[in-house]
Amino acid sequence: MAQTPTSPAPPVARTVPHRREHHGDVFVDDYEWLRDKESPETISYLEAENAYTEARTAHLGDLRETLFEEIRSRTLETDLSVPVRIRGYWYYGRTHEGKQYGTSCRRPVLDPESWLPPTVDPSEVPDDEEVVLDSNELAEGHEFFSLGASSISPDGRLLAFSTDTVGDERFLLQVKDLQTGELLPDQVRDTSYGATWDLAGEHLFYTTVDAAWRPDKVWRHRVGTDPAEDVVVHHEPDDRFWVSVGRSRSQRFLLIGCGSKVTTEYRILDAADPTGEPRVVAPRRQGVEYGVDHLVVDGEDRLLVLHNDGAENFAVALAPVTATSHEEWEPLLPHDPAVRIEDVDCFADHLVVSQRSEGLTQIRVLRLGDGGVASDELLDMEHPIYTVGVGSNPEFTQPVLRFGYVTMATPSAVLQVDLRTGERTLLKQSPVLGDFDPEAYEQHREWATASDGTQVPISIVVPRGTPRDGSTPFLLYGYGSYEHSVDPFFTIARLSLLDRGMGFAIAHVRGGGEMGRAWYDQGKMLHKRNTFTDFVACAEHLAATGWTAADRLVAEGGSAGGLLMGAVANLAPEAVTAMVADVPFVDALTSILDPDLPLTVIEWEEWGDPLHDPEVYAYMKSYTPYENVEAKRYPAILAETSLNDTRVLYVEPAKWVARLRATAVEPDVLLKTEMQAGHGGVSGRYNAWRDRAFSYAWVLDQVGLA
């Protein structure tokens, strides 16, 4: 809703000219002072913005509550996930009505020959159920809570888990004895995501970050010892790379990965020899990405290598477990320019390939024999527009494959196929309570023509029978960075838009991975503008083909998708009537110029290095939202951020909003800052539902449906 004469006056950020000079170019930044998070003036300004946003949206209070109750009433609040078999137990998660977080549970496997999970009534607790971890207990007394790791020791006796109660993604790693229920004295502070056990369950491997929030060290902790005695297993000195640690599905090897945006290197270590020296599988080569896993072919231990060496869309090779060079890689699956291989899961007698072709995800099952592929099956799917992905399949010898399946009109389902017989079983479809009927909605896949002639896919869901006369309000979502694919998905919250007559679409713009590696490459570095012009083309296509009209179209994107929102607002403000920018990366050039900021150097291989390359500097400055705000009319904008976000700092949207207010013609801009949250926003499902209800109420208001 536009401002009226009776609207409260927006906060006005004072201007403090800050001179930024690079490559002979000078930019005067009037709002850089907002970067001082510890300043009472900064906090006071953010709180004033929150108060203004609340006042401007006060008339939507009843609608927000209605939307929240719609989400809640459609959700089975007391529910459980499909049990997953890990060695001698079935593990599953529970949610309970009225509780923000879930509970992890397990039951013993009673029939080793059966791979069908036990049926458990969500409202009942079986006699043999054990509570592994109750996140509600851990979150008690904290405004924010997040789990960073949850790893069961191979013998099932110990649980390693880590928690963040601030939102800055630095975790406290602890160990719980599942036999006694007691916490062990072990406490390792300031760890990063994940934790991995050795084969004996005596040593725990974890990572920590440097001052730039980059995971740079892998550590080994012996359970029962002082963390001060922990050993650095690997330190990555190159600021472009970050590290990870995991274990092969076979349990045979520990895998230490070092990866930049375009280059990877792996080390392996026998999981039975945790104090040994990790060995490099193949030394890093700039521009070559690879991943490894362990498998057995004709009784022989081998390494499977997924790589892009001379294979833009990736190929698969085999190598000896003793391999130390890429020259030992032997082709298994050749490169296919029409198929992007994204992952390969190794099992005792088969491989599962996750891939995408023509913008859709696919699963292939390959059986091995005689040193190669004995059979190759592509799993068929029911709908023309869908998303399918490999689910949780932790056992190396399991004869079944779990996978997830969803469309924009049907909720996510977990299916299982018995690879011995081909029989498929629907294990669970996420329930939607009330009068939900997937047949009440229709899906479409259309193609917009970009400014350079490229065909850009759009996924659409609308109420059945929606007219194509330009009268339907629409929400258009986009991301387009890091090769992250925004595939068709379902949410209960979105039903509140559809049932009010609104349509929803995803613009699969370049910079994402929907159409393969080239799609990503054409939307990064010095091709980044393609991401923005693709989104504008999708918006214009929806209007030109009668789905909606520009004055009824709202755009949404978060993080790098928030940069997309800001760039589109500058480039084609007339294409949409409003936009939601979640934790938006709108001051990208300032961030990428400062190597001391979190994760900056890593980002140089995604956006370019404007600090040292004047061409990159000039190109980025030509599109970054903050620098390019002009004295013109903009769509209504709702910017949402979090004070403790370490990935996209709160200061970026705060500065952007201040500059829009000072520069744009009759700006209608709101800033909402969560004062106790991180990059993912508020924690807890009820809080998340209220957050979604807030933004959806604003969206509905912008198109006259409030």
XYZ file of C-alpha atoms in Angstrom:
706
model
C 0.000 0.000 0.000
C 1.425 3.390 -0.986
C 2.035 6.078 1.593
C -0.852 8.402 2.342
C -0.924 11.872 3.946
C -1.707 10.187 7.262
C 1.144 7.669 7.057
C 3.863 8.035 9.706
C 7.071 9.692 8.580
C 9.851 7.212 7.762
C 13.141 7.270 9.647
C 15.819 9.420 8.037
C 19.361 8.129 8.304
C 21.895 10.880 8.733
C 24.529 11.197 6.022
C 28.214 10.810 6.798
C 30.186 10.963 3.528
C 32.602 8.057 3.277
C 35.010 8.138 0.319
C 35.670 4.844 -1.481
C 38.260 4.969 -4.254
C 39.384 2.118 -6.505
C 40.966 2.107 -9.966
C 40.589 5.874 -10.242
C 36.852 5.780 -9.491
C 35.451 7.581 -6.477
C 32.149 6.670 -4.823
C 30.854 8.642 -1.851
C 28.896 6.391 0.488
C 26.697 8.389 2.852
C 25.482 5.437 4.914
C 28.557 3.312 5.559
C 28.371 4.394 9.199
C 25.520 1.904 9.640
C 28.101 -0.892 9.484
C 28.988 -0.281 13.136
C 26.817 -2.971 14.711
C 27.932 -2.039 18.219
C 26.874 1.589 17.852
C 23.747 2.532 19.839
C 22.871 4.880 16.958
C 22.854 1.971 14.489
C 20.650 -0.149 16.728
C 18.360 2.800 17.356
C 18.008 3.371 13.613
C 17.176 -0.293 12.935
C 14.621 -0.267 15.737
C 13.088 2.917 14.317
C 12.808 1.204 10.927
C 11.094 -1.759 12.579
C 8.651 0.562 14.324
C 7.935 2.349 11.031
C 7.377 -0.950 9.230
C 5.017 -2.104 11.961
C 3.085 1.162 11.811
C 2.848 1.050 7.997
C 1.560 -2.526 8.084
C -0.621 -2.296 11.197
C -3.751 -2.497 9.052
C -2.606 -5.973 7.994
C -2.510 -7.348 11.537
C -5.747 -9.315 11.216
C -4.719 -10.680 7.817
C -1.337 -11.751 9.181
C -3.062 -13.643 11.960
C -5.466 -15.213 9.455
C -2.595 -16.340 7.226
C -0.716 -17.758 10.213
C -3.781 -19.728 11.276
C -4.276 -20.994 7.717
C -0.711 -22.309 7.645
C -1.120 -23.837 11.080
C -4.530 -25.386 10.382
C -3.254 -27.057 7.216
C -0.200 -28.491 8.977
C -0.237 -31.753 10.897
C 1.562 -30.337 13.920
C 2.119 -33.652 15.665
C 3.817 -35.745 13.033
C 6.906 -37.792 12.322
C 9.267 -38.338 9.429
C 9.753 -41.626 7.599
C 12.115 -43.793 9.673
C 15.569 -44.284 8.158
C 17.549 -47.451 8.832
C 21.093 -46.877 10.059
C 22.810 -50.054 11.154
C 20.738 -51.497 14.023
C 18.160 -48.731 14.413
C 15.353 -46.904 12.655
C 15.857 -43.154 13.114
C 13.106 -40.565 12.680
C 12.075 -37.082 13.709
C 8.970 -36.031 15.611
C 7.158 -32.717 15.736
C 4.684 -31.900 18.503
C 1.795 -29.480 18.465
C 2.736 -26.270 20.218
C 6.481 -26.903 20.087
C 8.820 -24.901 17.877
C 11.417 -27.597 17.232
C 11.634 -31.284 16.513
C 12.724 -34.330 18.468
C 15.021 -37.028 17.075
C 14.084 -40.599 18.021
C 15.037 -44.173 17.205
C 13.775 -47.742 17.516
C 15.744 -50.981 17.141
C 15.524 -52.916 13.876
C 13.554 -56.072 14.706
C 13.722 -57.790 11.308
C 17.116 -57.407 9.582
C 15.626 -58.735 6.325
C 12.931 -56.065 6.085
C 13.670 -52.655 4.567
C 10.152 -51.323 5.000
C 10.134 -48.880 7.925
C 7.919 -49.583 10.924
C 4.544 -47.876 11.021
C 4.340 -45.444 13.924
C 1.248 -43.473 14.941
C 2.410 -39.843 15.448
C 0.194 -39.558 18.530
C 1.632 -42.652 20.202
C 5.039 -43.506 21.644
C 6.159 -47.125 21.121
C 7.616 -48.902 24.137
C 10.973 -49.368 22.417
C 11.344 -45.735 21.288
C 14.394 -43.783 22.501
C 14.718 -40.015 22.376
C 18.042 -39.230 20.732
C 17.845 -35.432 20.958
C 15.077 -33.013 21.944
C 15.771 -29.647 20.333
C 13.022 -27.989 22.372
C 14.944 -28.712 25.567
C 18.155 -27.382 24.042
C 16.418 -24.231 22.781
C 14.794 -23.412 26.105
C 15.709 -19.914 27.250
C 17.069 -18.844 23.860
C 15.414 -16.573 21.311
C 17.295 -18.337 18.522
C 18.301 -21.979 18.111
C 19.847 -24.019 15.315
C 21.484 -27.431 15.029
C 24.755 -27.542 13.114
C 25.599 -31.232 13.439
C 23.971 -34.492 14.462
C 26.119 -37.576 13.977
C 25.711 -41.049 15.487
C 28.843 -43.067 16.201
C 29.147 -46.284 14.131
C 28.305 -48.426 17.156
C 25.170 -46.349 17.848
C 26.325 -45.497 21.354
C 27.265 -41.819 21.085
C 25.710 -38.756 19.478
C 27.800 -35.767 18.441
C 25.703 -32.643 18.017
C 26.303 -28.901 17.834
C 24.125 -25.880 18.604
C 23.982 -22.175 17.755
C 21.869 -19.947 20.025
C 22.789 -16.590 18.459
C 22.488 -16.997 14.690
C 26.135 -16.407 13.784
C 26.690 -20.032 12.675
C 29.394 -20.728 15.240
C 28.442 -23.863 17.115
C 29.079 -25.575 20.427
C 29.939 -29.228 19.731
C 28.965 -31.755 22.423
C 28.706 -35.517 22.858
C 25.782 -37.399 24.369
C 25.903 -40.959 25.665
C 22.744 -42.511 24.246
C 22.876 -45.433 26.668
C 22.733 -43.238 29.772
C 21.238 -40.079 28.286
C 24.027 -38.038 29.872
C 26.181 -35.403 28.222
C 29.896 -36.169 28.280
C 32.296 -33.464 29.501
C 33.508 -32.873 25.933
C 32.632 -29.361 24.740
C 34.264 -27.838 21.669
C 33.385 -24.206 21.045
C 33.203 -22.172 17.829
C 32.951 -25.081 15.419
C 31.452 -24.920 11.940
C 28.780 -27.190 10.473
C 29.038 -30.979 10.658
C 30.905 -33.625 12.645
C 32.155 -37.070 11.607
C 33.196 -40.139 13.595
C 36.021 -42.538 12.931
C 35.135 -46.220 12.529
C 35.633 -47.081 16.192
C 33.604 -44.144 17.485
C 36.539 -42.895 19.536
C 37.591 -39.866 17.511
C 35.464 -37.019 16.227
C 36.412 -34.876 13.236
C 35.077 -31.327 12.920
C 35.864 -28.007 11.246
C 36.424 -24.450 12.453
C 36.379 -21.107 10.654
C 38.901 -18.289 10.364
C 38.278 -14.589 10.974
C 36.551 -14.331 7.564
C 34.075 -17.077 8.564
C 35.761 -19.495 6.120
C 35.978 -23.144 7.286
C 39.748 -23.534 7.075
C 40.733 -26.293 9.526
C 39.769 -29.932 10.082
C 40.375 -31.089 13.662
C 40.454 -34.452 15.422
C 39.094 -34.786 18.936
C 39.493 -37.920 21.031
C 36.377 -38.423 23.139
C 37.069 -37.916 26.821
C 40.072 -35.615 26.348
C 40.463 -31.862 26.758
C 39.578 -30.045 23.496
C 42.744 -27.997 24.024
C 44.592 -31.173 23.011
C 42.694 -31.530 19.721
C 44.856 -32.008 16.642
C 44.678 -30.078 13.375
C 44.383 -32.751 10.697
C 44.390 -30.306 7.807
C 44.708 -26.555 7.458
C 43.796 -24.843 4.190
C 45.834 -21.621 3.804
C 44.347 -20.521 0.461
C 41.628 -17.955 1.207
C 39.614 -19.090 -1.833
C 39.091 -22.604 -0.445
C 37.073 -24.003 2.408
C 37.217 -27.428 3.985
C 34.759 -30.179 4.874
C 35.003 -33.663 6.348
C 32.787 -36.716 6.002
C 32.807 -40.495 5.785
C 32.111 -42.723 2.803
C 28.800 -44.598 2.812
C 30.822 -47.812 3.027
C 32.321 -46.495 6.315
C 35.727 -47.409 4.906
C 37.224 -43.939 4.403
C 37.185 -40.474 5.894
C 36.999 -37.837 3.160
C 38.458 -34.359 3.582
C 37.408 -31.925 0.893
C 38.948 -28.576 -0.013
C 36.949 -26.541 -2.488
C 36.763 -23.118 -4.053
C 33.990 -22.036 -6.423
C 35.766 -23.689 -9.370
C 38.411 -26.064 -7.987
C 38.400 -29.007 -5.569
C 40.870 -31.382 -3.969
C 40.206 -34.442 -1.797
C 42.192 -36.315 0.793
C 41.237 -39.756 2.075
C 42.080 -41.513 5.300
C 41.278 -45.043 6.410
C 38.452 -44.629 8.946
C 40.027 -47.412 11.019
C 43.264 -45.397 11.270
C 42.069 -41.966 12.442
C 45.512 -40.770 13.511
C 47.038 -41.601 10.138
C 48.074 -39.130 7.460
C 45.402 -38.225 4.888
C 46.463 -38.799 1.272
C 45.641 -36.512 -1.658
C 43.598 -38.364 -4.309
C 44.536 -35.908 -7.064
C 46.306 -32.556 -6.572
C 44.164 -29.513 -7.258
C 44.196 -28.020 -10.729
C 42.626 -24.633 -11.298
C 39.163 -24.995 -12.803
C 38.890 -28.753 -12.195
C 36.222 -29.902 -9.740
C 35.949 -33.462 -8.514
C 34.413 -35.513 -5.736
C 35.230 -39.027 -4.554
C 33.532 -41.948 -2.876
C 34.364 -45.587 -2.220
C 32.774 -48.521 -4.003
C 33.482 -52.160 -4.772
C 33.627 -53.392 -8.375
C 33.960 -57.134 -9.015
C 35.189 -57.600 -5.449
C 37.858 -54.906 -5.749
C 37.932 -51.680 -3.722
C 37.825 -48.659 -6.019
C 37.273 -44.942 -5.870
C 34.501 -43.343 -7.863
C 35.354 -39.872 -9.169
C 32.773 -37.346 -10.375
C 34.678 -34.635 -12.269
C 34.566 -31.885 -14.891
C 38.036 -32.399 -16.349
C 37.289 -31.830 -20.028
C 33.619 -32.439 -19.228
C 31.571 -29.258 -18.740
C 28.518 -31.147 -17.459
C 30.685 -33.652 -15.542
C 31.668 -37.240 -16.169
C 32.296 -40.249 -13.924
C 35.521 -42.231 -13.610
C 36.974 -45.060 -11.549
C 40.358 -45.022 -9.847
C 42.404 -47.288 -7.556
C 41.956 -46.594 -3.849
C 45.686 -45.827 -3.851
C 45.297 -43.146 -6.537
C 47.381 -39.991 -6.178
C 46.817 -38.384 -9.593
C 44.071 -37.668 -12.122
C 46.119 -39.672 -14.613
C 44.855 -42.814 -12.848
C 41.198 -42.006 -13.577
C 39.503 -44.494 -15.909
C 36.273 -43.382 -17.703
C 33.027 -44.987 -16.519
C 30.277 -42.576 -17.619
C 31.307 -40.246 -20.440
C 30.386 -36.588 -20.653
C 27.004 -35.809 -22.180
C 26.473 -32.148 -23.175
C 22.705 -32.588 -22.731
C 22.898 -34.062 -19.213
C 24.382 -32.404 -16.145
C 25.538 -35.068 -13.665
C 25.167 -33.496 -10.218
C 25.947 -36.353 -7.839
C 26.621 -40.083 -7.665
C 25.767 -42.252 -4.642
C 27.778 -45.450 -4.265
C 26.293 -48.696 -2.942
C 27.577 -52.245 -2.713
C 26.339 -53.367 -6.124
C 24.945 -50.255 -7.807
C 25.329 -46.535 -8.351
C 22.607 -43.898 -8.185
C 23.151 -40.893 -10.437
C 21.402 -37.582 -9.757
C 21.255 -35.552 -12.937
C 19.233 -32.955 -14.826
C 18.241 -32.611 -18.451
C 16.100 -29.990 -20.202
C 15.543 -28.241 -16.891
C 14.197 -31.285 -15.003
C 15.807 -33.442 -12.339
C 16.296 -37.179 -12.945
C 17.529 -40.320 -11.158
C 19.427 -43.161 -12.841
C 20.289 -46.519 -11.310
C 23.401 -48.231 -12.655
C 24.370 -51.793 -11.831
C 28.039 -52.647 -11.954
C 29.742 -55.720 -13.353
C 32.732 -56.840 -15.423
C 34.608 -53.677 -14.479
C 31.918 -51.343 -15.782
C 28.194 -50.605 -16.123
C 26.076 -53.742 -16.569
C 22.692 -51.955 -16.697
C 21.441 -48.374 -16.738
C 17.847 -47.428 -15.778
C 16.238 -43.974 -15.731
C 13.414 -43.806 -13.186
C 10.183 -42.562 -14.774
C 8.050 -39.878 -13.093
C 4.315 -39.226 -13.077
C 4.029 -35.516 -13.917
C 5.515 -33.395 -16.708
C 6.746 -30.766 -14.199
C 8.258 -32.084 -10.977
C 11.335 -32.299 -8.786
C 12.867 -35.627 -7.813
C 15.880 -36.218 -5.623
C 17.691 -39.029 -3.855
C 16.573 -39.288 -0.237
C 18.275 -40.682 2.847
C 19.996 -43.969 1.964
C 22.779 -44.386 4.529
C 23.398 -48.142 4.280
C 26.017 -49.327 1.784
C 24.398 -52.744 1.333
C 20.739 -51.704 1.272
C 18.727 -53.215 -1.612
C 16.243 -50.321 -1.747
C 16.437 -46.718 -2.871
C 14.603 -43.864 -1.152
C 13.774 -40.762 -3.161
C 11.711 -37.636 -2.733
C 9.182 -36.332 -5.236
C 7.227 -33.072 -5.373
C 5.365 -30.837 -7.788
C 4.112 -27.287 -7.415
C 0.592 -28.612 -6.824
C 1.255 -31.779 -4.796
C 3.091 -31.960 -1.457
C 6.411 -33.738 -1.129
C 6.397 -37.524 -1.016
C 8.942 -40.114 0.083
C 9.014 -43.213 -2.110
C 11.067 -46.371 -2.013
C 11.922 -48.638 -4.906
C 13.099 -52.202 -4.273
C 15.982 -52.599 -6.694
C 15.582 -56.393 -6.626
C 12.011 -56.346 -7.925
C 11.403 -52.805 -9.200
C 8.419 -52.426 -6.862
C 7.726 -48.867 -5.698
C 6.177 -48.039 -2.347
C 4.836 -44.662 -1.250
C 6.141 -44.366 2.292
C 4.676 -40.961 3.081
C 3.196 -37.910 1.457
C 3.323 -34.788 3.560
C -0.224 -34.273 4.804
C -2.177 -31.107 4.080
C -5.170 -30.827 6.387
C -8.523 -29.330 5.520
C -10.148 -29.382 2.101
C -6.913 -29.368 0.082
C -7.285 -30.871 -3.399
C -4.283 -30.888 -5.752
C -6.697 -31.025 -8.685
C -7.773 -27.500 -7.794
C -4.504 -26.233 -9.237
C -2.781 -26.501 -12.599
C 0.900 -26.371 -13.525
C 2.597 -25.039 -16.629
C 6.119 -24.831 -18.008
C 6.685 -21.907 -20.363
C 9.727 -20.273 -21.946
C 10.536 -16.583 -22.014
C 12.816 -15.135 -24.661
C 15.724 -13.234 -23.109
C 17.233 -10.108 -24.654
C 19.937 -12.211 -26.359
C 17.429 -14.776 -27.664
C 18.042 -17.392 -24.963
C 14.968 -19.391 -23.927
C 14.457 -19.133 -20.166
C 12.158 -21.679 -18.449
C 9.360 -20.570 -16.127
C 7.455 -22.930 -13.811
C 3.897 -21.803 -13.056
C 1.146 -22.912 -10.679
C -2.289 -21.262 -10.637
C -5.824 -22.033 -9.498
C -7.466 -24.291 -12.069
C -9.299 -22.335 -14.729
C -7.282 -19.148 -14.236
C -8.033 -16.804 -17.152
C -5.214 -15.466 -19.287
C -6.594 -11.954 -19.582
C -3.992 -10.151 -17.458
C -6.261 -9.954 -14.411
C -4.534 -12.492 -12.143
C -2.064 -11.203 -9.512
C 1.214 -13.136 -9.531
C 4.275 -13.677 -7.352
C 7.438 -14.323 -9.404
C 10.389 -15.868 -7.547
C 14.010 -15.868 -8.677
C 17.545 -16.589 -7.477
C 20.140 -17.216 -10.208
C 23.547 -17.611 -8.531
C 26.061 -20.240 -7.368
C 24.597 -22.857 -9.757
C 21.810 -23.247 -7.199
C 18.726 -24.594 -8.952
C 15.293 -23.452 -7.782
C 13.333 -26.469 -8.944
C 9.530 -26.760 -8.679
C 8.494 -27.032 -5.022
C 5.399 -27.081 -2.832
C 4.661 -25.152 0.348
C 1.572 -25.073 2.508
C 1.955 -21.329 2.987
C 1.664 -20.709 -0.762
C -1.862 -22.184 -0.748
C -2.968 -19.004 1.024
C -1.964 -17.044 -2.078
C -3.392 -19.501 -4.611
C -6.719 -19.797 -2.809
C -7.088 -16.015 -2.937
C -6.729 -16.119 -6.697
C -3.007 -15.412 -6.982
C -0.580 -17.247 -9.251
C 3.000 -18.247 -8.457
C 5.930 -18.678 -10.835
C 9.639 -19.466 -10.690
C 11.972 -17.757 -13.144
C 14.778 -20.260 -13.781
C 17.277 -17.573 -14.730
C 20.899 -17.980 -15.752
C 23.361 -18.147 -12.884
C 21.408 -21.091 -11.480
C 22.031 -24.673 -12.513
C 18.648 -25.641 -13.945
C 19.891 -26.068 -17.524
C 23.399 -27.370 -16.839
C 26.831 -25.937 -16.128
C 26.778 -23.550 -19.105
C 23.575 -22.011 -17.671
C 25.527 -21.192 -14.537
C 28.580 -19.892 -16.355
C 26.411 -17.573 -18.455
C 25.107 -15.905 -15.279
C 28.291 -15.232 -13.291
C 31.410 -13.072 -13.401
C 31.317 -10.784 -16.469
C 28.038 -12.380 -17.620
C 26.097 -11.582 -14.442
C 23.739 -9.141 -16.163
C 22.124 -12.128 -17.907
C 20.590 -13.095 -14.557
C 18.810 -9.753 -14.306
C 17.691 -9.463 -17.923
C 16.431 -13.062 -17.807
C 14.216 -12.199 -14.845
C 12.873 -9.109 -16.588
C 12.148 -11.263 -19.663
C 10.211 -13.722 -17.490
C 8.194 -10.900 -15.914
C 7.426 -9.439 -19.319
C 6.494 -12.880 -20.665
C 3.939 -13.422 -17.900
C 2.340 -10.094 -18.761
C 2.554 -10.490 -22.539
C 0.948 -13.947 -22.478
C -1.961 -12.838 -20.312
C -1.042 -14.555 -17.080
C -0.834 -11.221 -15.265
C -0.007 -7.538 -15.738
C 2.921 -5.492 -14.482
C 0.716 -3.656 -11.976
C -0.361 -7.005 -10.514
C 3.042 -8.693 -10.455
C 5.186 -8.965 -7.301
C 8.796 -10.234 -7.375
C 10.647 -12.044 -4.602
C 14.220 -13.196 -4.050
C 16.557 -13.777 -1.125
C 20.286 -13.447 -0.473
C 21.861 -13.436 -3.961
C 18.250 -13.449 -5.135
C 17.918 -10.211 -3.183
C 20.684 -8.752 -5.335
C 18.552 -9.860 -8.285
C 15.632 -7.900 -6.832
C 17.711 -4.771 -6.379
C 19.221 -4.997 -9.853
C 15.797 -5.513 -11.472
C 14.417 -2.556 -9.501
C 17.093 -0.354 -11.058
C 16.985 -1.934 -14.512
C 13.225 -2.247 -15.106
C 11.208 -0.800 -12.214
C 8.132 -0.775 -14.421
C 8.185 -4.582 -14.826
C 6.676 -5.251 -11.372
C 4.545 -3.376 -8.883
C 6.319 -4.573 -5.733
C 9.125 -6.806 -4.525
C 10.197 -8.689 -1.421
C 13.971 -8.746 -0.893
C 15.001 -11.260 1.788
C 18.473 -10.797 3.357
C 19.413 -9.057 0.083
C 22.997 -8.886 -1.172
C 22.436 -5.339 -2.449
C 25.761 -3.738 -1.501
C 27.742 -6.442 -3.240
C 30.581 -4.281 -4.558
C 31.444 -2.853 -1.142
C 31.483 -6.370 0.311
C 33.482 -7.981 -2.487
C 36.067 -5.156 -2.299
C 36.855 -5.935 1.349
C 38.825 -9.189 1.809
C 38.479 -8.850 5.574
C 34.706 -9.306 5.448
C 33.250 -12.819 5.905
C 33.654 -15.093 2.883
C 34.731 -12.284 0.491
C 37.813 -13.867 -1.088
C 35.868 -17.077 -1.722
C 33.348 -14.997 -3.674
C 35.907 -13.648 -6.154
C 35.503 -16.771 -8.304
C 31.742 -16.205 -8.426
C 31.528 -12.445 -9.056
C 35.078 -11.547 -10.053
C 37.793 -9.684 -8.146
C 36.980 -5.951 -8.247
C 39.779 -5.168 -5.805
C 42.529 -6.059 -8.274
C 40.769 -6.066 -11.658
C 39.468 -2.707 -12.944
C 37.287 -4.405 -15.586
C 35.488 -6.423 -12.902
C 35.160 -3.317 -10.743
C 33.552 -1.331 -13.542
C 31.238 -4.211 -14.493
C 30.065 -4.819 -10.945
C 29.560 -1.120 -10.308
C 27.344 -1.009 -13.391
C 24.791 -3.376 -11.814
C 25.140 -3.481 -8.026
C 21.853 -2.188 -6.572
C 23.186 0.233 -3.956
C 25.422 2.295 -6.243
C 22.800 2.491 -9.000
C 19.817 3.871 -7.100
C 18.415 6.744 -9.177
C 15.931 9.584 -8.859
C 13.007 7.683 -10.390
C 9.969 5.713 -9.301
C 10.599 2.269 -7.865
C 8.283 -0.622 -7.060
C 7.138 -0.857 -3.459
C 9.870 -2.722 -1.588
C 9.870 -4.844 1.566
C 13.452 -5.618 2.634
C 13.954 -8.196 5.384
C 17.235 -8.886 7.167
C 18.755 -10.272 10.380
C 21.147 -8.504 12.711
C 23.375 -11.550 13.251
C 23.568 -12.661 9.625
C 27.212 -13.478 8.813
C 26.639 -14.164 5.104
C 24.814 -11.020 4.001
C 25.340 -8.412 6.677
C 22.323 -6.419 7.887
C 24.103 -3.238 6.794
C 23.529 -3.974 3.107
C 19.704 -3.679 3.097
C 19.894 -0.947 5.765
C 22.082 1.229 3.530
C 20.025 0.384 0.447
C 16.759 1.409 2.077
C 18.309 4.654 3.338
C 19.620 5.502 -0.142
C 16.299 4.650 -1.795
C 14.476 6.928 0.647
C 16.873 9.791 -0.048
C 17.044 9.395 -3.830
C 13.985 7.705 -5.369
C 10.817 9.532 -6.387
C 8.087 9.004 -3.770
C 9.706 5.823 -2.428
C 7.565 3.224 -0.693
C 10.213 1.198 1.098
C 10.094 -0.841 4.312
C 12.934 -2.448 6.284
C 12.274 -5.251 8.762
C 15.232 -6.460 10.846
C 15.139 -9.541 13.034
C 17.263 -8.556 16.020
C 17.906 -12.176 17.119
C 18.449 -14.222 13.957
C 20.933 -15.198 11.251
C 20.946 -15.675 7.498
C 18.044 -18.117 7.556
C 15.858 -15.706 9.500
C 13.997 -16.542 12.687
C 14.251 -20.015 14.187
C 11.371 -22.235 15.216
C 8.549 -23.284 12.920
C 5.840 -21.106 14.475
C 8.109 -18.070 14.262
C 8.874 -18.951 10.643
C 5.165 -19.245 9.856
C 4.521 -15.805 11.360
C 7.399 -14.399 9.366
C 5.949 -15.855 6.170
C 2.486 -14.563 7.089
C 3.959 -11.071 7.505
C 5.499 -10.975 4.028
C 2.531 -12.664 2.330
C 0.099 -10.192 3.920
C 2.210 -7.378 2.496
C 2.287 -9.072 -0.929
C -1.494 -9.502 -0.957
C -1.907 -5.877 0.030
C 0.217 -4.720 -2.891
C -2.068 -6.415 -5.428
C -5.368 -5.519 -3.804
C -6.112 -8.898 -2.252
C -5.713 -7.908 1.403
